[in-house]
Coordinates of C-alpha atoms in Angstrom, one line a residue:
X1 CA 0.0 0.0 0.0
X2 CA 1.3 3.5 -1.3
X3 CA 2.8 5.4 1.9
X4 CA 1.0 8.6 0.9
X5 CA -2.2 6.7 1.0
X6 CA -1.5 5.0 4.5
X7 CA -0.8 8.5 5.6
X8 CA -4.4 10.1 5.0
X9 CA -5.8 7.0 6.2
X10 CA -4.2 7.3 9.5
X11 CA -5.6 10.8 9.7
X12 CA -8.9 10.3 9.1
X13 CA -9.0 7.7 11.8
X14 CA -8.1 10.3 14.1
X15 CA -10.9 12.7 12.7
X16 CA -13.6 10.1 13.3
X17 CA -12.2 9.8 16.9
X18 CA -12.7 13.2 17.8
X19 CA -15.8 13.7 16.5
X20 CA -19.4 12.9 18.7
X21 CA -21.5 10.0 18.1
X22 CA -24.6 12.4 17.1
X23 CA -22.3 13.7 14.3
X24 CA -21.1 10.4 13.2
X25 CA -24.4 9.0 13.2
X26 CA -25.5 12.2 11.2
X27 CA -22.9 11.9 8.8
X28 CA -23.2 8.3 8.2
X29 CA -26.7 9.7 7.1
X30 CA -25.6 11.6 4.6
X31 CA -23.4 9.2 3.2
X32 CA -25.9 6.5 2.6
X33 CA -28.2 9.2 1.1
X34 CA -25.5 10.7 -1.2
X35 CA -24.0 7.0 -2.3
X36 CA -27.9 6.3 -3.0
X37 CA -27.8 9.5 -5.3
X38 CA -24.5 9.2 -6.9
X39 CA -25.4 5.1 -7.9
X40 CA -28.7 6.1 -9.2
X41 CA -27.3 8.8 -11.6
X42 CA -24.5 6.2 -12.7
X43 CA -27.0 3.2 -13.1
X44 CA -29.4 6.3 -15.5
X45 CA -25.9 7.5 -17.6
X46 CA -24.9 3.6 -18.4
X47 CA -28.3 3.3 -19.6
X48 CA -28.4 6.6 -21.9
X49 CA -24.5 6.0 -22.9
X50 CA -26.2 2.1 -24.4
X51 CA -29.3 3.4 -25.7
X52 CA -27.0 5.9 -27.8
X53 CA -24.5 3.3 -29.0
X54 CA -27.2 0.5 -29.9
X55 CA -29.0 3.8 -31.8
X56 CA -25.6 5.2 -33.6
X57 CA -23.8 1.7 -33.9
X58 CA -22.9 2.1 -37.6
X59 CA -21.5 5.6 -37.5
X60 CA -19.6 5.0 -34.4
X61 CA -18.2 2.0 -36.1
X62 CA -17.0 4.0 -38.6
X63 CA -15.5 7.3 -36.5
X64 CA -13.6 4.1 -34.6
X65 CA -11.9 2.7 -37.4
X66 CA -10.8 6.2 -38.8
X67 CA -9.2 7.1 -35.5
X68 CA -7.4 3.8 -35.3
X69 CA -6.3 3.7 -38.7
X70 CA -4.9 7.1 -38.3
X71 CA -3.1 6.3 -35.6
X72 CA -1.1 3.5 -36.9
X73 CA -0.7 5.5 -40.0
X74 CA 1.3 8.1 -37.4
X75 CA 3.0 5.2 -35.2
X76 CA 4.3 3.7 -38.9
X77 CA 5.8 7.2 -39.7
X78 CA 7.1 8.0 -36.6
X79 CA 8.9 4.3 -36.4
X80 CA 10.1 4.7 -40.1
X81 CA 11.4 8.3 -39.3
X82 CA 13.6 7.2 -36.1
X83 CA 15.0 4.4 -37.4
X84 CA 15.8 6.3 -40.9
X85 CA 17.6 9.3 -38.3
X86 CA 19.2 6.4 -36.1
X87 CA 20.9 4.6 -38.8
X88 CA 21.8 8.0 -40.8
X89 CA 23.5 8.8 -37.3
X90 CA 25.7 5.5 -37.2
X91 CA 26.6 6.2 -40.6
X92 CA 28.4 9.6 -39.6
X93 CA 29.6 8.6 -37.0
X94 CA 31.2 5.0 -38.5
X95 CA 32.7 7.7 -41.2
X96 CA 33.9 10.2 -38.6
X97 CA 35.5 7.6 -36.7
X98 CA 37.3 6.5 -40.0
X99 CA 38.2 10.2 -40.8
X100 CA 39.9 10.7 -37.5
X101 CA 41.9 6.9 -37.3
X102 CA 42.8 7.7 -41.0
X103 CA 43.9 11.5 -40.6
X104 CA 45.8 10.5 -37.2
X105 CA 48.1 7.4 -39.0
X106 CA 48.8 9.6 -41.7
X107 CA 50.7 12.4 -38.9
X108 CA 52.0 9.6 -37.2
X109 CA 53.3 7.6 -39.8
X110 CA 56.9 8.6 -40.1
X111 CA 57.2 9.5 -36.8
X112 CA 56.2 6.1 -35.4
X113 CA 59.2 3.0 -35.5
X114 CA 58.6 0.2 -34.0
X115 CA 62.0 -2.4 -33.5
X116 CA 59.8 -4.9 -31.3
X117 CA 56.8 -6.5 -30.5
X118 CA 53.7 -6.8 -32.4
X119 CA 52.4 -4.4 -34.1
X120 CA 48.9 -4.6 -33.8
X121 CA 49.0 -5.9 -30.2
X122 CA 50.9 -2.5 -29.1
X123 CA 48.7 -0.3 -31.3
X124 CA 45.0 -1.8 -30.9
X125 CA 45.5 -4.3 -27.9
X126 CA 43.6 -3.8 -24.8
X127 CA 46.2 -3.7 -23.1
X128 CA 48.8 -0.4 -22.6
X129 CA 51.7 -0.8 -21.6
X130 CA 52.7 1.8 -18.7
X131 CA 56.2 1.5 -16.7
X132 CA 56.3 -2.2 -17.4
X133 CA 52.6 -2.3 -15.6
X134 CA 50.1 -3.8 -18.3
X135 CA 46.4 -1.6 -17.5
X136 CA 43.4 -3.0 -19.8
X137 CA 41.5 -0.2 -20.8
X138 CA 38.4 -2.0 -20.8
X139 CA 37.7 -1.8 -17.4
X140 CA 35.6 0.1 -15.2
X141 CA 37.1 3.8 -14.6
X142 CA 37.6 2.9 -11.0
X143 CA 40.1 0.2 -11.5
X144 CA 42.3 1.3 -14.2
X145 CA 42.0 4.5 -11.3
X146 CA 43.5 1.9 -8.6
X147 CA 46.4 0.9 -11.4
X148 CA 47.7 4.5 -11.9
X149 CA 47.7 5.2 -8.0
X150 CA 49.7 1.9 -7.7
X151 CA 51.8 3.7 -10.8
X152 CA 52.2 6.4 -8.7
X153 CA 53.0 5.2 -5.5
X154 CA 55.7 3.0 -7.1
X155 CA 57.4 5.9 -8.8
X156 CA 57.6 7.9 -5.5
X157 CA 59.0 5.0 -4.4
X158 CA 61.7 5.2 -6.9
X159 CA 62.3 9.3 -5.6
X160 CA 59.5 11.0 -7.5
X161 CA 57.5 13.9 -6.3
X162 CA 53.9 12.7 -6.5
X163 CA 53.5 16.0 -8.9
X164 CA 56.5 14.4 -11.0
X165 CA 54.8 11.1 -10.8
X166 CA 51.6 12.1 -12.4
X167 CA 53.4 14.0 -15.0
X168 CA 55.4 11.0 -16.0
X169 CA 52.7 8.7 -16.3
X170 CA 50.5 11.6 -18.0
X171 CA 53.1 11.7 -20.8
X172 CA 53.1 8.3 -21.3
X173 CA 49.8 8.0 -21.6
X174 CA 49.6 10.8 -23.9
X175 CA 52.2 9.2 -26.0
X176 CA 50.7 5.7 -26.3
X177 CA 47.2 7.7 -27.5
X178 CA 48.6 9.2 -30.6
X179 CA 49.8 5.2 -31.8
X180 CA 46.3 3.9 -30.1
X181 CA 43.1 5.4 -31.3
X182 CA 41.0 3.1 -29.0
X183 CA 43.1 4.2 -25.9
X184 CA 42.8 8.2 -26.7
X185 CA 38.7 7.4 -27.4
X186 CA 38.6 5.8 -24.0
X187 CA 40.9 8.6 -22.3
X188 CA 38.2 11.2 -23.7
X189 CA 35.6 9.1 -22.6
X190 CA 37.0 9.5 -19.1
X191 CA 37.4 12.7 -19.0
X192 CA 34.0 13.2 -20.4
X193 CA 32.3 11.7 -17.7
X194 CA 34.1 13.9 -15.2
X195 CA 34.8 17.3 -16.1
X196 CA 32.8 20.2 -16.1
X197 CA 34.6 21.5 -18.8
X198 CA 33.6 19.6 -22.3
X199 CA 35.5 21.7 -24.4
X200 CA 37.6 20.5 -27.0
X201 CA 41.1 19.7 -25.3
X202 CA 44.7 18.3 -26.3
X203 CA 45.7 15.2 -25.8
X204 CA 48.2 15.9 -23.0
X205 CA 45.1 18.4 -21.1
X206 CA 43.4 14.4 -21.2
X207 CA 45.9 12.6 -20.1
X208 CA 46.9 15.0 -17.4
X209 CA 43.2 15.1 -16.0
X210 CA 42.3 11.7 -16.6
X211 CA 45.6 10.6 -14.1
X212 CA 44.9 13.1 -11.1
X213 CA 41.4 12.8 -11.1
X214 CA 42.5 9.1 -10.6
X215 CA 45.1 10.1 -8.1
X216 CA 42.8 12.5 -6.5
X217 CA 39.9 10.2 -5.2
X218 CA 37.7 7.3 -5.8
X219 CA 34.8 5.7 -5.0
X220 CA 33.7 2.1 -4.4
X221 CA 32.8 1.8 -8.0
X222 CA 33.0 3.1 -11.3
X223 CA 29.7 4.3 -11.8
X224 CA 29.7 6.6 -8.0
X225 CA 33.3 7.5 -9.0
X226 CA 32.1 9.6 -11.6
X227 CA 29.6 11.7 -9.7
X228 CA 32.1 12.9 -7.4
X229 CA 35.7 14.2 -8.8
X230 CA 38.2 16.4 -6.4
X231 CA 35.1 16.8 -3.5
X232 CA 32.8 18.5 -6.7
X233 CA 29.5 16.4 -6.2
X234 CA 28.1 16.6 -9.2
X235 CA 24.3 14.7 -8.7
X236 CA 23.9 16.4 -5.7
X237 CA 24.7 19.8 -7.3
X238 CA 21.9 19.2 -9.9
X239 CA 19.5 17.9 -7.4
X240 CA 19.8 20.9 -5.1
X241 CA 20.0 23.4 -8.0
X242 CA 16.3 21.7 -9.1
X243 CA 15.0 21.9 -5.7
X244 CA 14.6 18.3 -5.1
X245 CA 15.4 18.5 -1.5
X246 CA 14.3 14.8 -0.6
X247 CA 16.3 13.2 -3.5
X248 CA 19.6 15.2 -2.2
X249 CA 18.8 14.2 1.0
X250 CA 19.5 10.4 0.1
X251 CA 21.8 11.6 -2.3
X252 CA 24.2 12.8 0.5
X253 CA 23.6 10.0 2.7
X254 CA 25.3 8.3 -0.2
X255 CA 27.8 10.1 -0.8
X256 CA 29.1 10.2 2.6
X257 CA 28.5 6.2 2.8
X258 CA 30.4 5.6 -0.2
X259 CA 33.9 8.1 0.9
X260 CA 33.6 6.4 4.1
X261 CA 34.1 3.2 3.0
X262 CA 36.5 4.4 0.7
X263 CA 38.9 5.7 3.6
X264 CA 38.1 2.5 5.8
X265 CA 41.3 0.2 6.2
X266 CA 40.0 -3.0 4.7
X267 CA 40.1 -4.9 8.3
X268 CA 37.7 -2.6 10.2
X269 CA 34.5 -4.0 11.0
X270 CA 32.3 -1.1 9.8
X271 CA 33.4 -2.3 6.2
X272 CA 30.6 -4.9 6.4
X273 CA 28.0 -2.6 7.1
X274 CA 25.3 -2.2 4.6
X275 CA 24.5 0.9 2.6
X276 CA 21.3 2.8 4.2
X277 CA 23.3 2.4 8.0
X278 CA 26.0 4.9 8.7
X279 CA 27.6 5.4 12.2
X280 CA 29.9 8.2 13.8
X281 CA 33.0 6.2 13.0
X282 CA 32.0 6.6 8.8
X283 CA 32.1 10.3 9.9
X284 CA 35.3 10.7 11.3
X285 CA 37.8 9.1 8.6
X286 CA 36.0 11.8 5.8
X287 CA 38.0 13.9 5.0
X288 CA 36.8 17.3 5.9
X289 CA 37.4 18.9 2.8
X290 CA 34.0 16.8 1.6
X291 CA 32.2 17.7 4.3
X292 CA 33.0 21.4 3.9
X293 CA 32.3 21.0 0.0
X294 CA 28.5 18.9 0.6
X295 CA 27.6 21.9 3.3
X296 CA 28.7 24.6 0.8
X297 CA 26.3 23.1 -2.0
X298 CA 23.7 22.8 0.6
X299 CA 23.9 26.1 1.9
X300 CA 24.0 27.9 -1.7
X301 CA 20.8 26.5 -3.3
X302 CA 18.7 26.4 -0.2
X303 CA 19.4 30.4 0.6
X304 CA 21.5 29.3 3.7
X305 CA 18.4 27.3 5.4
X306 CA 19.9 23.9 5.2
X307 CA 23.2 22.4 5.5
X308 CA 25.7 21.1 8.4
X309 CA 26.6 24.8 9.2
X310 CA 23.2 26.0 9.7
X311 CA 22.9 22.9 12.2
X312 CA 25.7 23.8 14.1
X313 CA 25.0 27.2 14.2
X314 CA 21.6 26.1 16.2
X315 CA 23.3 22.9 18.1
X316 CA 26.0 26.1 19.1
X317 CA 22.9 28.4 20.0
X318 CA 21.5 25.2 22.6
X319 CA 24.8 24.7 24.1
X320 CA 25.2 28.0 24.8
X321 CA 21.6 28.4 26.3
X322 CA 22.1 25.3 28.6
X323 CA 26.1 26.9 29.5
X324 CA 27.8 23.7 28.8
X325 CA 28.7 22.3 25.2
X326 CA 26.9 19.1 24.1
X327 CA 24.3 19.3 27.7
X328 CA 21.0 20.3 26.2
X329 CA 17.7 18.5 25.6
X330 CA 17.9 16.8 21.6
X331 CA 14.0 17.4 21.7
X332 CA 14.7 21.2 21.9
X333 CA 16.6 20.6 18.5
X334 CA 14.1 18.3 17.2
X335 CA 11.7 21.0 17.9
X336 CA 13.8 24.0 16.2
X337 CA 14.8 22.1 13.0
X338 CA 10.9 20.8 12.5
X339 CA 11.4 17.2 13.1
X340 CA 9.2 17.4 15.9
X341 CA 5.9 19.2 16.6
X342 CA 3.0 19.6 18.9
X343 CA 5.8 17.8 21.3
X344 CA 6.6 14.6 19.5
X345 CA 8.6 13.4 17.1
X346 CA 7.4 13.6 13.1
X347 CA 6.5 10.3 11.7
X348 CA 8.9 9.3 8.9
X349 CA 6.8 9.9 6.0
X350 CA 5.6 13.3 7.4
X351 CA 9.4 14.9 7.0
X352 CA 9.4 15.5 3.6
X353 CA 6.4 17.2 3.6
X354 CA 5.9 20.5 2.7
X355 CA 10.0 21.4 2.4
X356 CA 9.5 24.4 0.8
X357 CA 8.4 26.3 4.1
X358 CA 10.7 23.8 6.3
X359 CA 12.5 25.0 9.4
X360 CA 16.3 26.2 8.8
X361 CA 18.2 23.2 9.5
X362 CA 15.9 20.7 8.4
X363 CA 18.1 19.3 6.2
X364 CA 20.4 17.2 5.8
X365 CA 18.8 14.3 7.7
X366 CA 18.8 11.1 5.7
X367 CA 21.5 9.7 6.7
X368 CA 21.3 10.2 10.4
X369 CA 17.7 8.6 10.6
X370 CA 17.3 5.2 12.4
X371 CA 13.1 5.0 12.0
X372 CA 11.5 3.0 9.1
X373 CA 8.8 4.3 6.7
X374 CA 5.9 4.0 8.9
X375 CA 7.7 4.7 12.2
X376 CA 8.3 8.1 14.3
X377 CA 11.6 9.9 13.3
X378 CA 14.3 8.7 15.4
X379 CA 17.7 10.9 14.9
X380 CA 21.1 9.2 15.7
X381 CA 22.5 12.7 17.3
X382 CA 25.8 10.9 18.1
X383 CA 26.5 11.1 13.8
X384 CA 25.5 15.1 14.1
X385 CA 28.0 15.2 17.0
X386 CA 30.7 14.3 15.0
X387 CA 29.7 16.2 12.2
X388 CA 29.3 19.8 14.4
X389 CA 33.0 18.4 15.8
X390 CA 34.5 18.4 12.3
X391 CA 32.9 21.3 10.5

């Protein structure tokens, strides 16, 4: 059953039990007398609606079988017209793609030798060759992301700067993508998916941002990688910047879920934890830089009423009021930030609810929420601790 729906039920029970049983009787009255009224107009329009059609059977037979035919006239034109533009589309591209492999051998011919190896392995293999380390471009983002880092941490190793690092393996990449057309598609690919900027770009502007975005962060997989690039949330932006404050909610409970994990050592317990439960100890290996970055977003498309710093600008206001940091009553909050009212705490469903005239501080709260869908909100003030702590 839709929650919405469970939601109106619940308060019309509480209507009908503070009403009198003179009105309820009276109103039960005019219920029967109105259903009465309502069926015996339905039960009179059936009847007019078959009189007509048995009357007018031959002409709405015919008015039917124009319309239909029509449509399917317009379904068969509309089909025929996308796949015509589809296929037209493959065909510039296939010839584009030719254009740029043909007009990019021809520079490179004499400037290419090769003395060893096979040709076509080193040129269109999978496989590219990097300091002796073999990186399939195939893969997911976030893995051929894990390689470079490796890349990297092995050449400091050897007495490189991490700057010098990145530059050296940037270089090479750049090189290996004028021999390989399929590596410097891929590389653009990449960069695609990550940067603001979609302007046309050299190969070397590529390779140099597709190897510190990979040295800069990553998330537990390829696809979350992408939204979030140097502490620049990028679904979350767009979510905020539309308004759709529930969705960003979740969205940062993500996003915080998903660094977390990330800066976990691999033997920590919390490692196992699933998705929709985050504790204090997610909160304090973020770096803060992404906490600072999440509030700014927050703060800028909401006008300054939600984010972290409007939070702990009211948890600061509390403390103050009860003289002694962290001693005051979390209903008092509750109260401030509207997830409580008329002295109890909101039911789950109820917090979303009307957002555009919401309390300052109202959001973030998804991932600090312990209560089910058809629960009371229950707050887990130990994560916002933490958080206020950090900020």
């Amino acid at each position: 059953m839709n929650i919405r729906f469970k939601q109106i039920l619940r308060q019309l029970f509480l209507l009908v039990n503070r009403i009198s049983l003179i009105e309820k009787l009276l109103y039960s009255f005019l219920l029967v007398v109105l259903t009465r009224f309502f069926l015996n107009w339905v039960s009179k329009l059936f009847k007019d609606l078959i009189n007509y059609i048995s009357q007018n059977s031959q002409t709405i037979i015919i008015v039917i079988t124009i319309i239909v035919g029509i449509f399917l006239f317009a379904t068969a034109c509309f089909l025929y017209f996308t796949i015509w533009k589809s296929t037209q589309s493959q065909v510039n591209e296939n010839s584009n793609d030719d254009a740029d492999v043909s007009e990019e051998t021809t520079i490179n011919q004499d400037r290419s030798i090769y003395t060893e190896g096979n040709y076509n392995e080193n040129i269109h293999g999978d496989y590219v060759e990097i300091h002796g380390n073999y990186i399939n471009i195939n893969n997911d983002f976030a893995e051929v992301a894990a390689q470079i880092r490796e890349l990297v941490t092995q050449l400091q190793n050897q007495g490189y700067s991490q700057e010098d690092a990145e530059e050296e393996i940037a270089n090479e990449l750049e090189e290996k993508a004028l021999k390989n057309p399929k590596l410097k598609k891929t590389l653009r690919r990449w960069r695609k998916s990550f940067s603001k900027n979609n302007a046309a770009a050299s190969d070397s502007k590529v390779a140099e941002d597709v190897v510190k975005t990979a040295t800069s962060y990553s998330y537990s997989s390829s696809k979350d990688f992408t939204d979030v690039i140097g502490g620049s949330f990028h679904t979350l932006n767009e979510l905020l910047q539309s308004k759709k404050w529930e969705e960003a909610d979740w969205e940062t409970a993500k996003i915080i879920y998903a660094i977390a994990q990330y800066e976990l050592p691999d033997s920590h317990h919390y490692k196992s934890y699933p998705p929709d439960y985050i504790v204090p100890e997610h909160i304090k290996v973020i770096p803060k830089k992404y906490l600072n970055n999440i509030d700014k977003l927050w703060t800028k498309h909401s006008n300054g009423r939600f984010g972290f710093s409007v939070q702990k600008r009211i948890w600061k206001s509390l403390c103050e009021q009860a003289e002694m940091y962290y001693s005051f009553d979390n209903d008092k909050f509750g109260d401030l930030v509207g997830w409580r009212k008329e002295e109890d705490w909101l039911y789950f469903v109820d917090l979303y609810d009307s957002l555009k005239t919401a309390a300052p501080g109202h959001l973030p709260l998804g991932y600090m929420l312990r209560s089910d869908e058809l629960e009371k909100c229950e707050v887990d003030f130990d994560i916002l601790e933490v958080i206020i702590e950090r900020l």
